[in-house]
Amino acid sequence: MGAAGLKQHVIDPEVCIRCNTCEATCPIGAITHDDNNYVVDPEKCNFCMDCVAPCPTGSIDHWFAVERPFSLEEQFGWLELPPARVAPTVDALEDEASALLAEAHRGAGGKARAPASASKPRVNLFNRANPAVATVTGNIRITAPGASADVRHLILDFGTVAFPVLEGQSIGIVPPGSDAMRLYSIASARDGERPNTNNLALTVKRVVESRPEGEFRGVASNYLCDRAPGDTVGVIGPFGSTFLMPDDPDADILMICTGTGAAPFRGFTERRRRTSPNGRGRLHMFFGARSPNELPYFGPLKKVPATILTQELVFSREPGRPREYVQDRMRARAEDIVALLAKPALHVYICGLRGLEEGVDLALTEIGRAHNLDWLAMRDIMREEGRFHSETY
Ligand code: NAP
């Protein structure tokens, strides 16, 4: 952990009027009080920001960068915010990551919530000033040799540095020579590519586009796709506290994705495969790509047993076949979808191209209408319950 260290949410005791609004608003019970102060439990707070807007004084809106979080007991004793152990500012990139993720989650139609059973994520451990240095230990092309899309499975090893992640979280990369950060979903399980390895995987598509003004090459994607084993990469994060997997072997999970949007679902699948291959819940994937050659992880996916994962692989540009998108296949599997929607422990995740969520909403609305279900109302309830998630770019 670098000098700027951990982010901690604190309440200014000099300004707070002890109105209890924050404690009543916090969805995960991270805020508590005694006779003296209202305080935030650093072990529980996931920076969801739900408490910030309702606070009438602004006393809630304080964020420390600390090397060691202030305990509840210390906070209960405060008369004012202390200067000790406090680094000057929280890196602005953290706010940039929150803004990027908030934008990516917009398609959920409201504020996202983590599944109730999800493990507690660690966020913002490394920032631009102190990135974790990871070594590339693998860079494998996962689209067929002749395919136009060059999609790579990158493995980043953290050596002796602790970089704890959960499936569904993202990391940030700032390519050399650029100021802008790009987020990439983690494509491996929390305990690494193989159990108990200190690494994580990314799914990166090399962006090269012909534009009227000339060829455009994505700075971060080309930087990552060009890394060779042994190269080092600065990693920021981890980020994301809502697009997380339920820690419930009985939960069915419907995963709808396009292209590299499959990244988090590879992590979900690996997690299930390792921890609860015989659980009652199953993973159900609708995955769209232009052709089998362009579908990331096409080969490895074929080896995942159907008892863990059902797969609907959908192709939009197969010669001699009509264009098909994931939402078209969902319509074709309406009966299966309706059966899934009837399950109280179903979680729905969408990941991929911006606009995908709109197509999925339309398909589910249509399916629902034919089966006496109001999908949009159901979606909003599921979101409130942490069972509906969308992450699109
Ligand atoms: P892509 O190859 O451009 O597209 C994948 C498939 O989706 C194609 O068959 C495409 O069909 C189809 N498609 C296009 N518009 C659609 C729509 N409105 N609804 C349903 N399907 C549609 O995908 P990609 O370039 O890999 O892009 C994946 C997206 O995932 C990117 O926006 C990326 O930012 C995002 N993402 C990436 C990560 C990551 O970690 N790398 C994580 C989360 C999200 P046609 O091309 O034939 O129209």
CSV table of C-alpha atoms and ligand atoms in Angstrom, one decimal:
chain,number,residue,atom,x,y,z
A,1,MET,CA,0.0,0.0,0.0
A,2,GLY,CA,1.4,3.4,-0.9
A,3,ALA,CA,1.7,6.5,1.2
A,4,ALA,CA,-1.7,7.9,0.3
A,5,GLY,CA,-3.0,4.5,1.4
A,6,LEU,CA,-6.7,3.8,2.1
A,7,LYS,CA,-9.7,6.0,1.6
A,8,GLN,CA,-11.9,6.5,4.7
A,9,HIS,CA,-15.3,8.0,4.9
A,10,VAL,CA,-15.6,10.2,8.1
A,11,ILE,CA,-18.2,12.6,9.5
A,12,ASP,CA,-17.2,16.1,10.8
A,13,PRO,CA,-18.3,16.1,14.4
A,14,GLU,CA,-18.2,20.0,14.6
A,15,VAL,CA,-20.8,20.4,11.9
A,16,CYS,CA,-23.0,17.3,12.4
A,17,ILE,CA,-26.3,18.1,14.0
A,18,ARG,CA,-26.9,14.4,15.0
A,19,CYS,CA,-30.2,14.2,13.1
A,20,ASN,CA,-29.8,10.5,12.3
A,21,THR,CA,-30.5,11.0,8.6
A,22,CYS,CA,-27.2,9.3,7.5
A,23,GLU,CA,-27.7,6.3,9.8
A,24,ALA,CA,-31.3,5.8,8.5
A,25,THR,CA,-30.2,6.2,4.9
A,26,CYS,CA,-27.1,3.9,4.9
A,27,PRO,CA,-28.3,0.7,3.1
A,28,ILE,CA,-25.7,-1.6,4.8
A,29,GLY,CA,-25.7,-0.3,8.4
A,30,ALA,CA,-22.2,1.2,8.1
A,31,ILE,CA,-23.2,4.3,10.1
A,32,THR,CA,-23.7,4.2,13.9
A,33,HIS,CA,-23.6,6.6,16.8
A,34,ASP,CA,-23.1,6.9,20.6
A,35,ASP,CA,-24.0,9.8,22.9
A,36,ASN,CA,-21.1,11.8,21.4
A,37,ASN,CA,-20.8,11.2,17.6
A,38,TYR,CA,-22.2,9.7,14.5
A,39,VAL,CA,-19.4,7.7,12.9
A,40,VAL,CA,-18.8,5.5,9.8
A,41,ASP,CA,-17.5,1.9,10.2
A,42,PRO,CA,-14.4,1.6,7.9
A,43,GLU,CA,-15.0,-2.2,7.8
A,44,LYS,CA,-18.4,-1.8,6.3
A,45,CYS,CA,-18.6,1.4,4.3
A,46,ASN,CA,-18.4,0.7,0.5
A,47,PHE,CA,-18.5,4.4,-0.6
A,48,CYS,CA,-22.0,4.0,-2.2
A,49,MET,CA,-22.6,7.7,-1.4
A,50,ASP,CA,-26.3,7.1,-0.6
A,51,CYS,CA,-25.9,9.1,2.7
A,52,VAL,CA,-24.3,12.1,1.2
A,53,ALA,CA,-27.1,13.9,-0.6
A,54,PRO,CA,-29.7,13.6,2.3
A,55,CYS,CA,-27.3,15.1,4.9
A,56,PRO,CA,-28.6,18.6,5.7
A,57,THR,CA,-25.3,20.0,6.9
A,58,GLY,CA,-22.7,18.5,4.6
A,59,SER,CA,-20.8,17.1,7.6
A,60,ILE,CA,-21.1,13.6,6.1
A,61,ASP,CA,-19.1,14.6,3.0
A,62,HIS,CA,-15.5,14.0,4.2
A,63,TRP,CA,-13.0,11.6,2.8
A,64,PHE,CA,-9.6,10.9,4.3
A,65,ALA,CA,-6.6,9.2,2.7
A,66,VAL,CA,-5.1,7.3,5.6
A,67,GLU,CA,-2.4,4.7,6.0
A,68,ARG,CA,-4.5,3.0,8.8
A,69,PRO,CA,-8.2,3.6,9.1
A,70,PHE,CA,-9.5,5.4,12.3
A,71,SER,CA,-11.4,2.9,14.4
A,72,LEU,CA,-15.0,3.4,15.6
A,73,GLU,CA,-13.7,4.0,19.1
A,74,GLU,CA,-11.3,6.7,17.9
A,75,GLN,CA,-14.1,8.4,16.0
A,76,PHE,CA,-16.5,8.2,18.9
A,77,GLY,CA,-13.9,10.3,20.9
A,78,TRP,CA,-13.5,13.1,18.3
A,79,LEU,CA,-14.5,16.7,19.1
A,80,GLU,CA,-13.2,17.7,15.6
A,81,LEU,CA,-11.7,16.0,12.6
A,82,PRO,CA,-8.1,15.1,13.5
A,83,PRO,CA,-5.1,15.9,11.3
A,84,ALA,CA,-3.1,12.9,12.4
A,85,ARG,CA,-2.4,10.0,10.0
A,86,VAL,CA,-4.1,11.9,7.2
A,87,ALA,CA,-2.6,12.3,3.8
A,88,PRO,CA,-3.4,15.6,2.1
A,89,THR,CA,-5.8,14.5,-0.5
A,90,VAL,CA,-7.5,11.5,-2.0
A,91,ASP,CA,-6.2,11.0,-5.5
A,92,ALA,CA,-8.5,12.6,-8.0
A,93,LEU,CA,-8.4,9.5,-10.1
A,94,GLU,CA,-10.6,7.8,-7.5
A,95,ASP,CA,-13.3,10.3,-8.3
A,96,GLU,CA,-12.7,9.7,-12.0
A,97,ALA,CA,-13.1,6.0,-11.6
A,98,SER,CA,-16.4,6.5,-9.6
A,99,ALA,CA,-17.6,8.8,-12.3
A,100,LEU,CA,-16.7,6.3,-15.1
A,101,LEU,CA,-18.4,3.4,-13.2
A,102,ALA,CA,-21.5,5.5,-12.4
A,103,GLU,CA,-21.8,6.3,-16.2
A,104,ALA,CA,-21.3,2.6,-17.1
A,105,HIS,CA,-24.0,1.6,-14.6
A,106,ARG,CA,-26.5,4.2,-15.9
A,107,GLY,CA,-28.3,1.5,-18.0
A,108,ALA,CA,-29.6,-0.2,-14.9
A,109,GLY,CA,-32.2,2.6,-14.7
A,110,GLY,CA,-31.4,3.8,-11.2
A,111,LYS,CA,-28.7,3.6,-8.5
A,112,ALA,CA,-27.1,0.2,-8.5
A,113,ARG,CA,-26.8,-1.9,-5.3
A,114,ALA,CA,-24.6,-4.8,-4.5
A,115,PRO,CA,-26.2,-8.2,-4.0
A,116,ALA,CA,-27.1,-8.6,-0.3
A,117,SER,CA,-24.9,-11.7,0.0
A,118,ALA,CA,-21.8,-10.3,-1.9
A,119,SER,CA,-18.5,-10.2,-0.1
A,120,LYS,CA,-17.3,-6.8,1.0
A,121,PRO,CA,-15.1,-5.3,-1.7
A,122,ARG,CA,-11.9,-3.4,-1.1
A,123,VAL,CA,-11.7,-0.3,-3.2
A,124,ASN,CA,-9.2,2.5,-4.0
A,125,LEU,CA,-6.2,0.8,-2.5
A,126,PHE,CA,-3.8,2.0,-5.1
A,127,ASN,CA,-3.8,5.4,-6.9
A,128,ARG,CA,-1.9,7.2,-9.6
A,129,ALA,CA,0.7,8.4,-7.2
A,130,ASN,CA,1.2,4.8,-5.9
A,131,PRO,CA,0.1,2.2,-8.4
A,132,ALA,CA,0.6,-1.4,-7.7
A,133,VAL,CA,3.3,-2.7,-10.0
A,134,ALA,CA,2.2,-5.9,-11.7
A,135,THR,CA,4.3,-8.2,-13.9
A,136,VAL,CA,2.7,-9.6,-17.1
A,137,THR,CA,2.9,-13.3,-16.9
A,138,GLY,CA,0.6,-14.1,-19.8
A,139,ASN,CA,-0.6,-12.4,-23.0
A,140,ILE,CA,-2.7,-14.9,-25.0
A,141,ARG,CA,-4.8,-14.1,-28.0
A,142,ILE,CA,-8.3,-15.5,-27.5
A,143,THR,CA,-9.8,-14.8,-30.8
A,144,ALA,CA,-9.1,-17.2,-33.7
A,145,PRO,CA,-5.9,-16.4,-35.7
A,146,GLY,CA,-7.8,-15.2,-38.8
A,147,ALA,CA,-10.3,-13.1,-36.9
A,148,SER,CA,-10.3,-9.4,-37.4
A,149,ALA,CA,-10.7,-8.7,-33.6
A,150,ASP,CA,-7.4,-9.1,-31.7
A,151,VAL,CA,-8.7,-9.9,-28.2
A,152,ARG,CA,-6.2,-10.8,-25.5
A,153,HIS,CA,-6.3,-12.5,-22.2
A,154,LEU,CA,-3.7,-10.7,-20.0
A,155,ILE,CA,-2.4,-12.1,-16.7
A,156,LEU,CA,-1.0,-9.6,-14.3
A,157,ASP,CA,0.9,-10.9,-11.3
A,158,PHE,CA,1.3,-8.9,-8.1
A,159,GLY,CA,4.1,-10.8,-6.6
A,160,THR,CA,4.2,-10.1,-2.8
A,161,VAL,CA,1.9,-7.0,-3.0
A,162,ALA,CA,-1.7,-7.5,-1.7
A,163,PHE,CA,-4.2,-6.5,-4.4
A,164,PRO,CA,-7.5,-8.0,-3.1
A,165,VAL,CA,-10.3,-8.2,-5.7
A,166,LEU,CA,-13.7,-9.6,-6.2
A,167,GLU,CA,-15.3,-10.9,-9.4
A,168,GLY,CA,-17.0,-8.0,-11.2
A,169,GLN,CA,-14.7,-5.3,-9.9
A,170,SER,CA,-12.5,-3.3,-12.3
A,171,ILE,CA,-8.9,-2.0,-12.3
A,172,GLY,CA,-7.5,1.2,-13.8
A,173,ILE,CA,-4.6,1.6,-16.2
A,174,VAL,CA,-3.0,4.9,-17.1
A,175,PRO,CA,-0.9,4.2,-20.2
A,176,PRO,CA,2.5,5.9,-20.3
A,177,GLY,CA,2.3,9.3,-22.0
A,178,SER,CA,-1.4,9.7,-21.3
A,179,ASP,CA,-3.3,11.3,-18.5
A,180,ALA,CA,-6.6,9.4,-19.0
A,181,MET,CA,-7.4,6.3,-17.0
A,182,ARG,CA,-9.1,3.3,-18.6
A,183,LEU,CA,-11.1,0.8,-16.6
A,184,TYR,CA,-10.9,-2.9,-17.3
A,185,SER,CA,-13.1,-5.6,-15.7
A,186,ILE,CA,-11.3,-8.4,-13.9
A,187,ALA,CA,-11.8,-11.6,-15.8
A,188,SER,CA,-10.6,-14.0,-13.1
A,189,ALA,CA,-11.8,-15.2,-9.7
A,190,ARG,CA,-10.8,-13.5,-6.5
A,191,ASP,CA,-8.2,-16.1,-5.7
A,192,GLY,CA,-6.4,-15.7,-9.1
A,193,GLU,CA,-6.1,-17.5,-12.4
A,194,ARG,CA,-5.4,-20.7,-10.6
A,195,PRO,CA,-6.6,-21.0,-6.9
A,196,ASN,CA,-4.3,-19.2,-4.5
A,197,THR,CA,-2.2,-17.3,-7.1
A,198,ASN,CA,-1.7,-13.6,-6.6
A,199,ASN,CA,-2.7,-12.5,-10.0
A,200,LEU,CA,-5.7,-11.4,-12.1
A,201,ALA,CA,-6.7,-11.6,-15.7
A,202,LEU,CA,-8.1,-8.9,-18.1
A,203,THR,CA,-9.8,-9.3,-21.4
A,204,VAL,CA,-8.5,-6.6,-23.8
A,205,LYS,CA,-9.5,-5.9,-27.4
A,206,ARG,CA,-6.9,-4.0,-29.4
A,207,VAL,CA,-8.8,-0.9,-30.7
A,208,VAL,CA,-7.7,0.0,-34.3
A,209,GLU,CA,-10.3,1.8,-36.3
A,210,SER,CA,-10.3,3.5,-39.7
A,211,ARG,CA,-11.7,7.0,-39.4
A,212,PRO,CA,-12.1,9.7,-42.0
A,213,GLU,CA,-9.1,11.6,-40.4
A,214,GLY,CA,-7.0,8.4,-40.5
A,215,GLU,CA,-6.3,5.3,-38.4
A,216,PHE,CA,-7.2,5.6,-34.7
A,217,ARG,CA,-5.4,3.3,-32.3
A,218,GLY,CA,-6.7,3.0,-28.7
A,219,VAL,CA,-3.8,4.1,-26.4
A,220,ALA,CA,-4.5,1.9,-23.4
A,221,SER,CA,-5.7,-1.2,-25.4
A,222,ASN,CA,-2.7,-1.2,-27.7
A,223,TYR,CA,-0.3,-0.5,-24.7
A,224,LEU,CA,-1.8,-3.6,-22.9
A,225,CYS,CA,-2.0,-5.8,-25.9
A,226,ASP,CA,1.7,-5.1,-26.7
A,227,ARG,CA,3.0,-6.1,-23.2
A,228,ALA,CA,5.2,-9.2,-23.2
A,229,PRO,CA,5.7,-11.6,-20.3
A,230,GLY,CA,8.1,-10.0,-17.9
A,231,ASP,CA,7.0,-6.4,-18.6
A,232,THR,CA,5.6,-4.4,-15.7
A,233,VAL,CA,2.3,-2.4,-15.6
A,234,GLY,CA,1.1,0.1,-13.1
A,235,VAL,CA,-2.4,-0.9,-11.8
A,236,ILE,CA,-4.8,1.4,-10.0
A,237,GLY,CA,-7.8,0.4,-7.9
A,238,PRO,CA,-9.5,-1.9,-7.4
A,239,PHE,CA,-12.7,-0.2,-8.2
A,240,GLY,CA,-16.4,-1.1,-8.1
A,241,SER,CA,-18.7,-1.9,-5.1
A,242,THR,CA,-22.0,-3.0,-6.7
A,243,PHE,CA,-21.4,-5.1,-9.9
A,244,LEU,CA,-20.5,-8.0,-7.6
A,245,MET,CA,-21.4,-11.7,-7.5
A,246,PRO,CA,-23.9,-13.0,-5.0
A,247,ASP,CA,-22.2,-15.2,-2.5
A,248,ASP,CA,-25.0,-17.7,-2.7
A,249,PRO,CA,-24.7,-21.1,-4.3
A,250,ASP,CA,-28.5,-21.3,-4.7
A,251,ALA,CA,-28.7,-18.1,-6.7
A,252,ASP,CA,-29.3,-18.4,-10.5
A,253,ILE,CA,-27.4,-15.8,-12.5
A,254,LEU,CA,-28.4,-14.6,-15.9
A,255,MET,CA,-25.4,-13.1,-17.7
A,256,ILE,CA,-26.0,-11.2,-20.9
A,257,CYS,CA,-22.9,-9.9,-22.7
A,258,THR,CA,-21.3,-8.8,-26.0
A,259,GLY,CA,-17.6,-9.1,-27.0
A,260,THR,CA,-15.2,-8.3,-24.2
A,261,GLY,CA,-18.2,-7.6,-21.9
A,262,ALA,CA,-17.8,-11.3,-21.2
A,263,ALA,CA,-14.8,-10.5,-18.9
A,264,PRO,CA,-16.6,-10.3,-15.6
A,265,PHE,CA,-18.6,-13.4,-16.4
A,266,ARG,CA,-15.5,-15.5,-16.9
A,267,GLY,CA,-14.7,-14.5,-13.3
A,268,PHE,CA,-18.2,-15.4,-12.1
A,269,THR,CA,-17.9,-18.8,-13.9
A,270,GLU,CA,-14.5,-19.6,-12.4
A,271,ARG,CA,-15.7,-18.7,-8.9
A,272,ARG,CA,-18.7,-21.0,-9.2
A,273,ARG,CA,-16.6,-23.7,-10.7
A,274,ARG,CA,-14.3,-23.6,-7.7
A,275,THR,CA,-16.6,-22.9,-4.8
A,276,SER,CA,-20.0,-24.4,-5.5
A,277,PRO,CA,-20.0,-26.7,-8.6
A,278,ASN,CA,-22.8,-28.7,-7.1
A,279,GLY,CA,-24.9,-25.8,-5.8
A,280,ARG,CA,-28.6,-25.5,-6.7
A,281,GLY,CA,-28.0,-22.3,-8.6
A,282,ARG,CA,-26.8,-22.2,-12.2
A,283,LEU,CA,-25.2,-19.7,-14.5
A,284,HIS,CA,-27.0,-18.8,-17.7
A,285,MET,CA,-25.1,-17.0,-20.4
A,286,PHE,CA,-26.3,-15.2,-23.5
A,287,PHE,CA,-23.1,-14.1,-25.3
A,288,GLY,CA,-23.0,-12.2,-28.6
A,289,ALA,CA,-20.2,-11.8,-31.0
A,290,ARG,CA,-19.8,-11.4,-34.8
A,291,SER,CA,-18.8,-15.0,-35.4
A,292,PRO,CA,-17.3,-18.0,-33.4
A,293,ASN,CA,-13.8,-16.8,-34.5
A,294,GLU,CA,-14.4,-13.4,-32.9
A,295,LEU,CA,-16.0,-14.7,-29.7
A,296,PRO,CA,-13.5,-14.3,-26.8
A,297,TYR,CA,-12.9,-17.6,-24.9
A,298,PHE,CA,-14.8,-19.6,-27.5
A,299,GLY,CA,-12.6,-22.7,-27.0
A,300,PRO,CA,-12.4,-22.6,-23.1
A,301,LEU,CA,-16.2,-21.9,-22.9
A,302,LYS,CA,-16.9,-25.2,-24.6
A,303,LYS,CA,-15.2,-27.0,-21.8
A,304,VAL,CA,-17.4,-25.6,-19.0
A,305,PRO,CA,-19.9,-28.2,-17.9
A,306,ALA,CA,-23.5,-27.5,-18.5
A,307,THR,CA,-24.3,-28.3,-14.9
A,308,ILE,CA,-22.5,-25.0,-14.0
A,309,LEU,CA,-23.2,-22.9,-17.1
A,310,THR,CA,-25.8,-23.0,-19.8
A,311,GLN,CA,-24.6,-21.1,-22.9
A,312,GLU,CA,-26.4,-19.4,-25.7
A,313,LEU,CA,-23.7,-18.2,-28.1
A,314,VAL,CA,-25.2,-15.8,-30.6
A,315,PHE,CA,-23.5,-14.5,-33.8
A,316,SER,CA,-24.4,-11.4,-35.8
A,317,ARG,CA,-22.2,-11.9,-38.9
A,318,GLU,CA,-22.0,-15.5,-39.8
A,319,PRO,CA,-22.0,-15.9,-43.6
A,320,GLY,CA,-25.3,-17.3,-44.9
A,321,ARG,CA,-27.1,-16.8,-41.6
A,322,PRO,CA,-29.4,-13.9,-40.6
A,323,ARG,CA,-28.0,-11.4,-38.1
A,324,GLU,CA,-28.8,-12.5,-34.5
A,325,TYR,CA,-28.3,-10.4,-31.4
A,326,VAL,CA,-28.5,-11.7,-27.8
A,327,GLN,CA,-31.9,-10.1,-27.3
A,328,ASP,CA,-33.2,-12.0,-30.4
A,329,ARG,CA,-32.0,-15.3,-28.8
A,330,MET,CA,-33.6,-14.3,-25.5
A,331,ARG,CA,-36.9,-13.9,-27.3
A,332,ALA,CA,-36.4,-17.3,-28.9
A,333,ARG,CA,-35.9,-18.8,-25.4
A,334,ALA,CA,-38.8,-16.9,-23.8
A,335,GLU,CA,-40.1,-20.0,-21.9
A,336,ASP,CA,-36.7,-20.5,-20.3
A,337,ILE,CA,-36.4,-16.8,-19.4
A,338,VAL,CA,-39.9,-16.7,-17.8
A,339,ALA,CA,-38.9,-19.7,-15.7
A,340,LEU,CA,-35.8,-17.9,-14.6
A,341,LEU,CA,-37.6,-14.7,-13.8
A,342,ALA,CA,-39.9,-16.7,-11.5
A,343,LYS,CA,-37.0,-17.6,-9.3
A,344,PRO,CA,-36.7,-15.4,-6.2
A,345,ALA,CA,-33.0,-15.7,-6.0
A,346,LEU,CA,-32.3,-14.8,-9.7
A,347,HIS,CA,-29.7,-12.1,-10.4
A,348,VAL,CA,-29.4,-10.5,-13.8
A,349,TYR,CA,-26.2,-8.9,-15.2
A,350,ILE,CA,-25.7,-7.1,-18.5
A,351,CYS,CA,-22.2,-6.2,-19.7
A,352,GLY,CA,-20.9,-5.0,-23.0
A,353,LEU,CA,-21.7,-2.4,-25.6
A,354,ARG,CA,-23.7,0.7,-24.6
A,355,GLY,CA,-27.2,0.2,-26.0
A,356,LEU,CA,-27.3,-3.5,-25.1
A,357,GLU,CA,-29.4,-2.8,-22.0
A,358,GLU,CA,-32.0,-1.1,-24.1
A,359,GLY,CA,-32.3,-4.1,-26.4
A,360,VAL,CA,-32.5,-6.4,-23.4
A,361,ASP,CA,-35.2,-4.3,-21.8
A,362,LEU,CA,-37.2,-4.4,-24.9
A,363,ALA,CA,-36.9,-8.1,-25.3
A,364,LEU,CA,-37.8,-8.8,-21.6
A,365,THR,CA,-40.7,-6.3,-21.8
A,366,GLU,CA,-42.0,-8.2,-24.8
A,367,ILE,CA,-41.5,-11.6,-23.2
A,368,GLY,CA,-43.1,-10.4,-20.0
A,369,ARG,CA,-46.1,-9.0,-21.8
A,370,ALA,CA,-46.9,-12.4,-23.3
A,371,HIS,CA,-46.6,-13.9,-19.8
A,372,ASN,CA,-48.4,-11.4,-17.7
A,373,LEU,CA,-45.2,-9.9,-16.2
A,374,ASP,CA,-44.2,-6.2,-16.0
A,375,TRP,CA,-40.5,-6.5,-16.7
A,376,LEU,CA,-39.6,-2.8,-16.0
A,377,ALA,CA,-41.4,-2.9,-12.6
A,378,MET,CA,-39.7,-6.2,-11.8
A,379,ARG,CA,-36.3,-4.8,-12.9
A,380,ASP,CA,-36.7,-1.8,-10.6
A,381,ILE,CA,-37.5,-4.1,-7.6
A,382,MET,CA,-34.6,-6.4,-8.5
A,383,ARG,CA,-32.2,-3.4,-8.7
A,384,GLU,CA,-33.4,-2.2,-5.3
A,385,GLU,CA,-32.7,-5.7,-4.0
A,386,GLY,CA,-29.2,-5.8,-5.6
A,387,ARG,CA,-30.3,-8.4,-8.2
A,388,PHE,CA,-30.1,-6.3,-11.4
A,389,HIS,CA,-26.9,-4.9,-12.7
A,390,SER,CA,-25.7,-3.3,-16.0
A,391,GLU,CA,-22.2,-2.2,-16.9
A,392,THR,CA,-21.9,-0.9,-20.5
A,393,TYR,CA,-19.4,1.3,-22.2
B,1,NAP,P1,-18.2,-6.1,-30.7
B,1,NAP,O1,-17.2,-7.1,-31.2
B,1,NAP,O2,-18.2,-4.7,-31.3
B,1,NAP,O3,-19.7,-6.6,-30.6
B,1,NAP,C1,-20.0,-7.8,-30.1
B,1,NAP,C2,-21.4,-8.2,-30.7
B,1,NAP,O4,-22.4,-7.3,-30.2
B,1,NAP,C3,-21.4,-8.1,-32.2
B,1,NAP,O5,-22.0,-9.3,-32.6
B,1,NAP,C4,-22.3,-6.9,-32.5
B,1,NAP,O6,-23.0,-7.0,-33.7
B,1,NAP,C5,-23.2,-7.0,-31.3
B,1,NAP,N1,-24.0,-5.8,-31.1
B,1,NAP,C6,-23.8,-4.5,-31.6
B,1,NAP,N2,-24.7,-3.7,-31.1
B,1,NAP,C7,-25.5,-4.4,-30.3
B,1,NAP,C8,-26.7,-4.0,-29.6
B,1,NAP,N3,-27.2,-2.8,-29.5
B,1,NAP,N4,-27.3,-5.0,-28.9
B,1,NAP,C9,-26.8,-6.3,-28.9
B,1,NAP,N5,-25.7,-6.7,-29.6
B,1,NAP,C10,-25.1,-5.7,-30.3
B,1,NAP,O7,-17.9,-5.9,-29.1
B,1,NAP,P2,-16.6,-5.4,-28.4
B,1,NAP,O8,-15.8,-4.5,-29.3
B,1,NAP,O9,-15.9,-6.5,-27.8
B,1,NAP,O10,-17.2,-4.5,-27.3
B,1,NAP,C11,-17.6,-4.9,-26.1
B,1,NAP,C12,-18.0,-3.8,-25.2
B,1,NAP,O11,-17.9,-4.2,-23.9
B,1,NAP,C13,-17.2,-2.5,-25.3
B,1,NAP,O12,-18.1,-1.4,-25.4
B,1,NAP,C14,-16.4,-2.5,-24.1
B,1,NAP,O13,-16.0,-1.2,-23.6
B,1,NAP,C15,-17.3,-3.2,-23.1
B,1,NAP,N6,-16.7,-3.8,-21.9
B,1,NAP,C16,-15.5,-4.3,-21.9
B,1,NAP,C17,-14.9,-4.8,-20.8
B,1,NAP,C18,-13.5,-5.2,-20.7
B,1,NAP,O14,-13.1,-5.5,-19.6
B,1,NAP,N7,-12.7,-5.3,-21.7
B,1,NAP,C19,-15.7,-4.8,-19.6
B,1,NAP,C20,-17.0,-4.3,-19.6
B,1,NAP,C21,-17.5,-3.8,-20.8
B,1,NAP,P3,-22.6,-6.2,-35.0
B,1,NAP,O15,-21.2,-5.7,-34.9
B,1,NAP,O16,-22.7,-7.2,-36.1
B,1,NAP,O17,-23.6,-5.1,-35.1
